[in-house]
Amino acid sequence: MGGARTPPTVLTKLQRVAEQAREAPQMQFRSLAHLMDVEFLKAAFHKLKRGSSVGVDGVTWARYAREIDPKLESLHDRLRTQRYRAQPVRRGWIPKEDGKKRPIGVPALEDKIVQRATAMLLEVVYEPIFHDFSYGFRRGRRPHDALTELRNQALETRTTWIIDADISSFFDSIDWKQLVDVIKQRVVDGGIIRLIGKWLNAGVLEEGKLAFPSEGTPQGGVISPMLANIFLHTVLDDWFVTEVKPRMHGRCYLIRYADDFVVGFEKEQDARRVMEVLPKRFERFGLTIHPEKTRLVRFHRPRGNDPDDTGPGTFDFLGFTHYWGRTRDGGSTIKPCTRRKRLSRALSAIWAWCKEHRHQPLKWQHRMLTAKLRGHYQYYGVRCNYKALHAVYRQALRAWKTWLGRRGGTTYLSWPLFRDKYLRLFPLPRPRIVHTGG
């Protein structure tokens, strides 16, 4: 809620709204938009990423920062008099693990500012009613917190079955009317609702062509993560707490990070009942549970003395495959390893990068490779995953050696020469376990 550049007056406004939200969980907020004055918009501006991609307006953070006060005064006046118009979102694409591409939307800078300001207000309104098992896009909640909680819950509840769920094209499939209806359960401020409507209807610009989708929110938009959490809070989280758990015969739990979630069960009959009703629940809100990617997984502690036991299965969550493995003292516990597709993609990317940049200055190559490896370790450096980390490290060594050897007209660089000539002066960071919790 706070920040180094957040003025005290803005913090005071947010704290007052947060207090109301905590004290009255059923309260409907009817007056929020008026809080977005010039100072509030400036605080939102300073929370934006300075180096982020530009939208259709071509305006960068640094350019807007010059003479910012009159610009924000104009923006505030347009908001106050309802003359503010949202610009189309510029669409780009990033590759997915299955070979397909995921659309990414980049709003214009002023739209980012207003969206950030709106998200700041919605955050303090909804944070008190969001459930603890929801981790994505929430302040102070990291993917590794969700992974730790998943492991703890699975061990404590003696999980035997897991629903490994997948929502088909979630961000592209959100029904606008359903979304607005869900928001109005908590926020009925006409100004906020109109702004959300403007962003949903602004259109998408791709390769010079303007299209107007009738559903979905662009991934990459500043407001999209907040809208997604609000929607899934009603669609999934609250439904699970109020309707599913009371009807179960055994213990169960839900762990959700954005649109990625798993549900664990102590009893098989509970798992099968939820697996049957889950698609119907999402259909009510215009969403689809992917019939092929959503699996019911038998996931129990290994029973070596049972001849009929086929062994526990595995499931994927947040880039890791989770499985039962042995401990040093001969027991068993749940372990994560880098998902196979993620690992293959990382290995291929390192090889391709070294090939493409082999003629760049050596110091620059070393700095970039070091950053890439440390970034990989930072996310995938979890306990029990050292083998996968080392595979990435070894690939970096092989790829760098291979393509450095080919940039001077030769076709081979021996390992002793590579170590003496390059690694001695420019060592690559070795794998390390960063996250030891759980």
Short mmCIF file of C-alpha atoms in Angstrom, two decimals:
data_model
loop_
_atom_site.label_atom_id
_atom_site.label_comp_id
_atom_site.label_asym_id
_atom_site.label_seq_id
_atom_site.Cartn_x
_atom_site.Cartn_y
_atom_site.Cartn_z
CA MET A 1 0.00 0.00 0.00
CA GLY A 2 2.90 2.32 0.64
CA GLY A 3 6.07 3.17 -1.21
CA ALA A 4 9.12 5.42 -1.00
CA ARG A 5 7.55 7.99 -3.28
CA THR A 6 4.00 7.76 -1.94
CA PRO A 7 3.03 11.08 -0.33
CA PRO A 8 1.57 10.95 3.20
CA THR A 9 -1.76 12.35 1.98
CA VAL A 10 -2.12 9.50 -0.51
CA LEU A 11 -1.20 6.95 2.15
CA THR A 12 -3.81 8.47 4.46
CA LYS A 13 -6.52 8.08 1.81
CA LEU A 14 -5.59 4.46 1.20
CA GLN A 15 -5.42 3.69 4.92
CA ARG A 16 -8.91 5.11 5.49
CA VAL A 17 -10.36 2.96 2.72
CA ALA A 18 -8.46 -0.07 4.02
CA GLU A 19 -9.88 0.44 7.53
CA GLN A 20 -13.41 0.58 6.14
CA ALA A 21 -12.77 -2.56 4.11
CA ARG A 22 -11.47 -4.47 7.14
CA GLU A 23 -14.22 -3.33 9.49
CA ALA A 24 -17.06 -4.03 7.02
CA PRO A 25 -16.29 -7.05 4.79
CA GLN A 26 -19.80 -6.89 3.28
CA MET A 27 -19.68 -3.14 2.59
CA GLN A 28 -20.23 -1.79 -0.92
CA PHE A 29 -17.96 1.13 -1.80
CA ARG A 30 -19.79 3.91 -3.61
CA SER A 31 -17.26 6.72 -3.54
CA LEU A 32 -13.68 5.95 -4.59
CA ALA A 33 -12.95 7.67 -7.90
CA HIS A 34 -12.91 11.15 -6.36
CA LEU A 35 -9.80 10.15 -4.37
CA MET A 36 -7.74 10.14 -7.58
CA ASP A 37 -6.58 13.75 -7.51
CA VAL A 38 -3.37 15.06 -9.13
CA GLU A 39 -1.23 13.97 -6.19
CA PHE A 40 -2.75 10.49 -6.26
CA LEU A 41 -2.09 10.20 -10.01
CA LYS A 42 1.52 11.30 -9.49
CA ALA A 43 1.99 8.57 -6.87
CA ALA A 44 0.57 6.05 -9.35
CA PHE A 45 2.92 7.33 -12.05
CA HIS A 46 5.97 6.77 -9.85
CA LYS A 47 4.89 3.18 -9.23
CA LEU A 48 5.12 2.36 -12.94
CA LYS A 49 8.18 0.58 -14.30
CA ARG A 50 10.43 3.16 -15.93
CA GLY A 51 11.77 0.88 -18.64
CA SER A 52 8.54 -0.85 -19.63
CA SER A 53 7.36 -1.11 -23.24
CA VAL A 54 5.52 1.83 -24.77
CA GLY A 55 1.94 1.69 -25.98
CA VAL A 56 0.29 3.13 -29.08
CA ASP A 57 1.09 6.67 -27.92
CA GLY A 58 4.85 6.02 -28.06
CA VAL A 59 5.33 7.95 -24.81
CA THR A 60 8.01 6.70 -22.40
CA TRP A 61 8.10 7.16 -18.64
CA ALA A 62 11.06 9.56 -18.89
CA ARG A 63 9.39 11.67 -21.55
CA TYR A 64 6.18 11.99 -19.53
CA ALA A 65 8.17 12.85 -16.40
CA ARG A 66 9.30 16.09 -18.03
CA GLU A 67 6.85 18.82 -17.01
CA ILE A 68 4.71 16.18 -15.34
CA ASP A 69 2.51 18.48 -13.24
CA PRO A 70 0.60 20.19 -16.09
CA LYS A 71 0.20 16.81 -17.82
CA LEU A 72 -1.31 15.25 -14.72
CA GLU A 73 -3.53 18.27 -14.15
CA SER A 74 -4.87 17.82 -17.68
CA LEU A 75 -5.37 14.10 -17.11
CA HIS A 76 -7.18 14.75 -13.82
CA ASP A 77 -9.43 17.33 -15.46
CA ARG A 78 -10.38 14.85 -18.18
CA LEU A 79 -11.15 12.24 -15.54
CA ARG A 80 -13.21 14.67 -13.48
CA THR A 81 -15.26 15.87 -16.45
CA GLN A 82 -15.56 12.38 -17.98
CA ARG A 83 -13.62 13.43 -21.09
CA TYR A 84 -10.91 10.82 -20.49
CA ARG A 85 -10.68 8.33 -23.36
CA ALA A 86 -8.77 5.07 -23.16
CA GLN A 87 -6.47 4.35 -26.11
CA PRO A 88 -6.19 0.95 -27.82
CA VAL A 89 -3.80 -1.57 -26.33
CA ARG A 90 -0.75 -2.46 -28.41
CA ARG A 91 -0.54 -6.24 -28.69
CA GLY A 92 2.64 -8.30 -28.79
CA TRP A 93 3.30 -12.03 -28.46
CA ILE A 94 5.58 -14.20 -26.32
CA PRO A 95 6.20 -17.95 -26.82
CA LYS A 96 4.57 -20.61 -24.62
CA GLU A 97 5.90 -24.02 -23.64
CA ASP A 98 3.58 -25.84 -26.06
CA GLY A 99 4.93 -23.92 -29.06
CA LYS A 100 2.01 -21.52 -29.18
CA LYS A 101 2.18 -17.82 -28.36
CA ARG A 102 0.60 -15.80 -25.57
CA PRO A 103 -0.72 -12.29 -26.31
CA ILE A 104 0.66 -9.43 -24.24
CA GLY A 105 -1.09 -6.06 -24.16
CA VAL A 106 0.72 -2.75 -23.59
CA PRO A 107 -1.51 0.24 -22.70
CA ALA A 108 -0.66 3.86 -23.44
CA LEU A 109 1.19 5.63 -20.63
CA GLU A 110 -1.71 7.74 -19.35
CA ASP A 111 -3.89 4.64 -19.34
CA LYS A 112 -1.19 2.92 -17.26
CA ILE A 113 -1.28 5.79 -14.78
CA VAL A 114 -5.03 5.69 -14.32
CA GLN A 115 -5.04 1.90 -14.20
CA ARG A 116 -2.34 1.91 -11.53
CA ALA A 117 -4.29 4.47 -9.48
CA THR A 118 -7.44 2.37 -9.79
CA ALA A 119 -5.53 -0.79 -8.84
CA MET A 120 -4.19 0.97 -5.73
CA LEU A 121 -7.75 1.66 -4.60
CA LEU A 122 -9.08 -1.78 -5.49
CA GLU A 123 -6.17 -3.41 -3.68
CA VAL A 124 -7.06 -1.91 -0.30
CA VAL A 125 -10.77 -2.65 -0.88
CA TYR A 126 -10.30 -6.32 -1.73
CA GLU A 127 -7.20 -7.33 0.22
CA PRO A 128 -9.11 -7.88 3.49
CA ILE A 129 -11.50 -10.36 1.83
CA PHE A 130 -9.00 -12.22 -0.36
CA HIS A 131 -8.14 -15.66 1.03
CA ASP A 132 -4.70 -16.64 2.30
CA PHE A 133 -4.30 -19.40 -0.30
CA SER A 134 -4.39 -16.83 -3.12
CA TYR A 135 -0.83 -15.75 -3.96
CA GLY A 136 -0.63 -14.21 -7.42
CA PHE A 137 -0.23 -10.45 -7.90
CA ARG A 138 -0.56 -9.66 -4.20
CA ARG A 139 1.86 -7.56 -2.22
CA GLY A 140 4.40 -9.58 -0.24
CA ARG A 141 3.31 -12.92 -1.75
CA ARG A 142 5.79 -14.70 -3.99
CA PRO A 143 5.51 -17.87 -6.09
CA HIS A 144 7.84 -19.61 -3.65
CA ASP A 145 5.47 -18.84 -0.79
CA ALA A 146 2.77 -20.70 -2.72
CA LEU A 147 5.15 -23.61 -3.35
CA THR A 148 6.04 -23.83 0.34
CA GLU A 149 2.40 -23.72 1.39
CA LEU A 150 1.51 -26.40 -1.17
CA ARG A 151 4.14 -28.75 0.23
CA ASN A 152 3.14 -28.06 3.83
CA GLN A 153 -0.55 -28.61 3.14
CA ALA A 154 0.10 -31.79 1.19
CA LEU A 155 2.12 -33.26 4.06
CA GLU A 156 -0.17 -32.08 6.87
CA THR A 157 -3.43 -33.22 5.26
CA ARG A 158 -1.98 -36.53 4.09
CA THR A 159 -2.93 -35.77 0.51
CA THR A 160 -3.81 -38.77 -1.63
CA TRP A 161 -5.34 -37.03 -4.67
CA ILE A 162 -4.58 -33.81 -6.53
CA ILE A 163 -6.60 -31.89 -9.10
CA ASP A 164 -4.03 -30.33 -11.43
CA ALA A 165 -6.24 -27.72 -13.11
CA ASP A 166 -5.87 -25.58 -16.21
CA ILE A 167 -8.20 -22.74 -17.27
CA SER A 168 -8.36 -22.43 -21.04
CA SER A 169 -7.12 -18.99 -22.20
CA PHE A 170 -8.25 -17.38 -18.96
CA PHE A 171 -7.28 -13.76 -19.61
CA ASP A 172 -8.68 -13.90 -23.16
CA SER A 173 -11.96 -15.49 -22.06
CA ILE A 174 -13.16 -13.33 -19.16
CA ASP A 175 -16.77 -12.36 -19.82
CA TRP A 176 -17.08 -8.59 -19.38
CA LYS A 177 -20.62 -8.58 -18.01
CA GLN A 178 -19.81 -11.32 -15.54
CA LEU A 179 -16.67 -9.44 -14.48
CA VAL A 180 -18.52 -6.16 -13.91
CA ASP A 181 -21.28 -7.96 -12.01
CA VAL A 182 -18.66 -9.50 -9.72
CA ILE A 183 -16.98 -6.13 -9.13
CA LYS A 184 -20.33 -4.50 -8.31
CA GLN A 185 -20.77 -6.90 -5.41
CA ARG A 186 -18.07 -4.86 -3.67
CA VAL A 187 -17.57 -1.63 -5.66
CA VAL A 188 -20.55 0.27 -7.07
CA ASP A 189 -18.76 3.56 -7.70
CA GLY A 190 -19.93 4.67 -11.16
CA GLY A 191 -16.61 6.37 -11.89
CA ILE A 192 -14.60 3.18 -11.27
CA ILE A 193 -17.05 1.03 -13.24
CA ARG A 194 -16.93 3.45 -16.20
CA LEU A 195 -13.14 3.41 -16.23
CA ILE A 196 -13.05 -0.39 -16.30
CA GLY A 197 -15.56 -0.34 -19.14
CA LYS A 198 -13.41 2.11 -21.10
CA TRP A 199 -10.35 -0.13 -20.83
CA LEU A 200 -12.27 -3.25 -21.78
CA ASN A 201 -13.75 -1.56 -24.85
CA ALA A 202 -10.64 0.38 -25.97
CA GLY A 203 -9.67 -2.16 -28.63
CA VAL A 204 -6.42 -3.89 -29.57
CA LEU A 205 -3.90 -2.63 -32.15
CA GLU A 206 -1.76 -5.26 -33.84
CA GLU A 207 0.35 -4.72 -36.95
CA GLY A 208 -1.57 -1.56 -37.79
CA LYS A 209 -4.98 -3.24 -37.54
CA LEU A 210 -7.47 -2.22 -34.85
CA ALA A 211 -9.76 -4.92 -33.46
CA PHE A 212 -12.42 -4.79 -30.76
CA PRO A 213 -12.65 -8.08 -28.83
CA SER A 214 -15.89 -8.76 -27.00
CA GLU A 215 -14.29 -10.54 -24.04
CA GLY A 216 -11.02 -10.88 -22.15
CA THR A 217 -8.51 -8.53 -20.54
CA PRO A 218 -5.04 -8.07 -22.07
CA GLN A 219 -2.24 -9.82 -20.22
CA GLY A 220 0.40 -7.23 -19.45
CA GLY A 221 -2.09 -4.47 -18.70
CA VAL A 222 -1.62 -2.76 -15.34
CA ILE A 223 -5.20 -3.38 -14.22
CA SER A 224 -5.55 -6.95 -15.55
CA PRO A 225 -3.95 -8.81 -12.60
CA MET A 226 -6.25 -7.07 -10.13
CA LEU A 227 -9.35 -7.77 -12.22
CA ALA A 228 -8.27 -11.41 -12.58
CA ASN A 229 -7.87 -11.83 -8.81
CA ILE A 230 -11.24 -10.21 -8.14
CA PHE A 231 -12.95 -12.47 -10.67
CA LEU A 232 -11.32 -15.70 -9.49
CA HIS A 233 -11.96 -14.79 -5.87
CA THR A 234 -15.67 -15.16 -6.61
CA VAL A 235 -15.49 -17.89 -9.24
CA LEU A 236 -13.15 -20.19 -7.32
CA ASP A 237 -11.79 -19.07 -3.95
CA ASP A 238 -14.98 -18.06 -2.12
CA TRP A 239 -16.90 -20.95 -3.67
CA PHE A 240 -14.28 -23.40 -2.42
CA VAL A 241 -14.38 -22.01 1.14
CA THR A 242 -18.15 -21.59 1.51
CA GLU A 243 -19.56 -24.44 -0.58
CA VAL A 244 -16.91 -27.07 -1.29
CA LYS A 245 -15.00 -27.55 1.97
CA PRO A 246 -18.09 -27.92 4.21
CA ARG A 247 -19.31 -30.80 2.02
CA MET A 248 -16.07 -32.79 2.03
CA HIS A 249 -15.60 -35.96 4.12
CA GLY A 250 -11.85 -35.43 4.53
CA ARG A 251 -9.43 -32.56 4.59
CA CYS A 252 -8.76 -30.56 1.44
CA TYR A 253 -7.04 -27.35 0.37
CA LEU A 254 -6.66 -24.98 -2.57
CA ILE A 255 -3.49 -23.16 -3.63
CA ARG A 256 -3.87 -20.54 -6.37
CA TYR A 257 -1.34 -18.29 -8.07
CA ALA A 258 -3.13 -16.04 -10.60
CA ASP A 259 -4.98 -18.48 -12.92
CA ASP A 260 -2.79 -21.46 -11.99
CA PHE A 261 -4.18 -23.60 -9.17
CA VAL A 262 -4.17 -27.06 -7.62
CA VAL A 263 -6.62 -28.68 -5.20
CA GLY A 264 -5.51 -31.40 -2.78
CA PHE A 265 -7.68 -34.01 -1.06
CA GLU A 266 -7.34 -36.56 1.68
CA LYS A 267 -10.22 -38.70 0.34
CA GLU A 268 -10.62 -40.02 -3.21
CA GLN A 269 -14.41 -39.58 -3.19
CA ASP A 270 -14.01 -35.88 -2.39
CA ALA A 271 -11.55 -35.41 -5.24
CA ARG A 272 -13.85 -37.10 -7.74
CA ARG A 273 -16.88 -35.06 -6.64
CA VAL A 274 -15.02 -31.76 -7.08
CA MET A 275 -13.50 -32.90 -10.36
CA GLU A 276 -17.03 -33.46 -11.63
CA VAL A 277 -18.49 -30.11 -10.56
CA LEU A 278 -15.44 -27.90 -11.25
CA PRO A 279 -16.11 -27.48 -15.02
CA LYS A 280 -19.77 -26.65 -14.32
CA ARG A 281 -18.77 -23.98 -11.82
CA PHE A 282 -16.47 -22.27 -14.31
CA GLU A 283 -19.02 -22.54 -17.13
CA ARG A 284 -21.42 -20.44 -15.05
CA PHE A 285 -18.95 -17.56 -15.39
CA GLY A 286 -18.10 -18.07 -19.06
CA LEU A 287 -14.82 -19.91 -18.40
CA THR A 288 -13.65 -23.36 -19.47
CA ILE A 289 -11.62 -25.90 -17.55
CA HIS A 290 -9.33 -27.48 -20.15
CA PRO A 291 -10.58 -31.09 -20.49
CA GLU A 292 -7.18 -32.51 -21.48
CA LYS A 293 -4.77 -30.44 -19.39
CA THR A 294 -6.84 -30.77 -16.19
CA ARG A 295 -6.01 -34.04 -14.45
CA LEU A 296 -7.03 -35.97 -11.37
CA VAL A 297 -3.75 -37.35 -10.03
CA ARG A 298 -3.29 -40.10 -7.49
CA PHE A 299 -0.63 -38.58 -5.25
CA HIS A 300 0.04 -40.51 -2.07
CA ARG A 301 3.07 -41.36 -0.01
CA PRO A 302 4.85 -44.39 -1.56
CA ARG A 303 3.75 -47.73 -0.11
CA GLY A 304 6.52 -50.16 -1.01
CA ASN A 305 4.90 -53.13 0.77
CA ASP A 306 1.67 -52.94 -1.24
CA PRO A 307 1.85 -55.17 -4.37
CA ASP A 308 -1.21 -53.47 -5.86
CA ASP A 309 0.23 -49.99 -5.48
CA THR A 310 1.15 -48.49 -8.86
CA GLY A 311 2.98 -45.67 -7.12
CA PRO A 312 2.16 -42.00 -6.73
CA GLY A 313 1.78 -39.73 -9.73
CA THR A 314 3.25 -36.29 -10.34
CA PHE A 315 1.74 -32.89 -11.07
CA ASP A 316 2.98 -29.50 -12.30
CA PHE A 317 2.60 -26.16 -10.56
CA LEU A 318 4.43 -22.86 -11.12
CA GLY A 319 7.08 -24.31 -13.39
CA PHE A 320 7.92 -27.29 -11.18
CA THR A 321 6.99 -30.97 -11.30
CA HIS A 322 6.10 -32.20 -7.81
CA TYR A 323 6.78 -35.81 -6.87
CA TRP A 324 7.40 -38.07 -3.89
CA GLY A 325 11.08 -38.69 -3.25
CA ARG A 326 13.32 -40.24 -0.63
CA THR A 327 14.94 -38.32 2.21
CA ARG A 328 18.46 -38.94 3.53
CA ASP A 329 17.15 -40.93 6.48
CA GLY A 330 15.18 -43.28 4.23
CA GLY A 331 11.81 -41.60 4.61
CA SER A 332 9.74 -39.94 1.90
CA THR A 333 8.74 -36.36 1.21
CA ILE A 334 7.41 -34.16 -1.58
CA LYS A 335 10.09 -32.72 -3.84
CA PRO A 336 10.03 -30.23 -6.73
CA CYS A 337 12.11 -30.32 -9.88
CA THR A 338 12.14 -27.98 -12.85
CA ARG A 339 9.36 -28.95 -15.23
CA ARG A 340 10.77 -30.83 -18.21
CA LYS A 341 9.46 -28.37 -20.80
CA ARG A 342 10.81 -25.43 -18.83
CA LEU A 343 14.22 -27.06 -18.53
CA SER A 344 14.38 -27.91 -22.24
CA ARG A 345 13.39 -24.36 -23.12
CA ALA A 346 16.11 -22.94 -20.84
CA LEU A 347 18.78 -25.20 -22.35
CA SER A 348 17.78 -24.31 -25.90
CA ALA A 349 17.62 -20.60 -25.11
CA ILE A 350 21.16 -20.56 -23.68
CA TRP A 351 22.57 -22.37 -26.72
CA ALA A 352 20.79 -20.01 -29.13
CA TRP A 353 21.89 -16.92 -27.17
CA CYS A 354 25.56 -17.93 -27.16
CA LYS A 355 25.42 -18.61 -30.89
CA GLU A 356 23.75 -15.30 -31.69
CA HIS A 357 26.05 -13.15 -29.54
CA ARG A 358 29.38 -14.98 -30.03
CA HIS A 359 30.96 -11.95 -31.74
CA GLN A 360 30.09 -9.52 -28.94
CA PRO A 361 32.85 -8.33 -26.56
CA LEU A 362 33.83 -11.00 -24.08
CA LYS A 363 33.14 -8.88 -21.00
CA TRP A 364 29.63 -8.12 -22.25
CA GLN A 365 28.94 -11.80 -22.96
CA HIS A 366 30.14 -12.75 -19.49
CA ARG A 367 28.01 -10.10 -17.80
CA MET A 368 24.86 -11.15 -19.67
CA LEU A 369 25.41 -14.89 -19.17
CA THR A 370 26.05 -14.31 -15.48
CA ALA A 371 22.79 -12.36 -15.18
CA LYS A 372 20.86 -15.09 -17.01
CA LEU A 373 22.23 -17.85 -14.80
CA ARG A 374 21.63 -15.93 -11.58
CA GLY A 375 18.08 -15.12 -12.70
CA HIS A 376 17.46 -18.81 -13.37
CA TYR A 377 18.90 -19.83 -9.99
CA GLN A 378 16.85 -17.14 -8.27
CA TYR A 379 13.59 -18.75 -9.38
CA TYR A 380 14.43 -22.44 -9.78
CA GLY A 381 16.95 -22.64 -6.93
CA VAL A 382 14.68 -24.55 -4.57
CA ARG A 383 15.59 -27.37 -2.26
CA CYS A 384 15.97 -30.77 -4.02
CA ASN A 385 16.34 -29.16 -7.47
CA TYR A 386 20.14 -28.89 -7.66
CA LYS A 387 20.44 -31.49 -10.45
CA ALA A 388 18.30 -29.41 -12.82
CA LEU A 389 20.22 -26.25 -11.91
CA HIS A 390 23.50 -27.98 -12.67
CA ALA A 391 22.17 -29.05 -16.08
CA VAL A 392 21.63 -25.39 -16.96
CA TYR A 393 25.09 -24.46 -15.67
CA ARG A 394 26.72 -27.23 -17.71
CA GLN A 395 24.80 -26.14 -20.80
CA ALA A 396 26.03 -22.59 -20.36
CA LEU A 397 29.63 -23.83 -20.19
CA ARG A 398 29.22 -26.06 -23.25
CA ALA A 399 27.42 -23.44 -25.30
CA TRP A 400 29.86 -20.65 -24.44
CA LYS A 401 32.87 -22.87 -25.14
CA THR A 402 31.43 -24.05 -28.46
CA TRP A 403 30.54 -20.66 -29.87
CA LEU A 404 33.60 -18.84 -28.58
CA GLY A 405 35.64 -21.47 -30.39
CA ARG A 406 33.85 -20.78 -33.65
CA ARG A 407 34.00 -17.03 -33.70
CA GLY A 408 37.67 -16.83 -34.70
CA GLY A 409 37.47 -19.09 -37.73
CA THR A 410 38.40 -22.24 -35.80
CA THR A 411 35.96 -25.09 -35.18
CA TYR A 412 37.19 -26.38 -31.84
CA LEU A 413 38.22 -24.97 -28.47
CA SER A 414 39.55 -27.52 -25.98
CA TRP A 415 38.28 -27.61 -22.43
CA PRO A 416 41.74 -26.93 -20.89
CA LEU A 417 42.23 -23.89 -23.12
CA PHE A 418 38.67 -22.69 -22.44
CA ARG A 419 39.23 -22.92 -18.70
CA ASP A 420 42.65 -21.22 -18.78
CA LYS A 421 41.87 -18.51 -21.32
CA TYR A 422 38.27 -17.67 -20.45
CA LEU A 423 36.86 -19.20 -17.26
CA ARG A 424 39.86 -18.25 -15.14
CA LEU A 425 39.17 -14.57 -15.85
CA PHE A 426 35.43 -14.81 -16.42
CA PRO A 427 33.97 -17.56 -14.23
CA LEU A 428 30.27 -18.31 -14.54
CA PRO A 429 28.24 -18.48 -11.30
CA ARG A 430 27.76 -22.03 -10.08
CA PRO A 431 24.31 -23.36 -9.13
CA ARG A 432 23.03 -22.57 -5.70
CA ILE A 433 19.89 -23.25 -3.70
CA VAL A 434 18.26 -19.91 -2.95
CA HIS A 435 14.99 -21.03 -1.38
CA THR A 436 15.29 -23.51 1.49
CA GLY A 437 11.86 -23.03 3.08
CA GLY A 438 9.12 -25.63 3.32
#
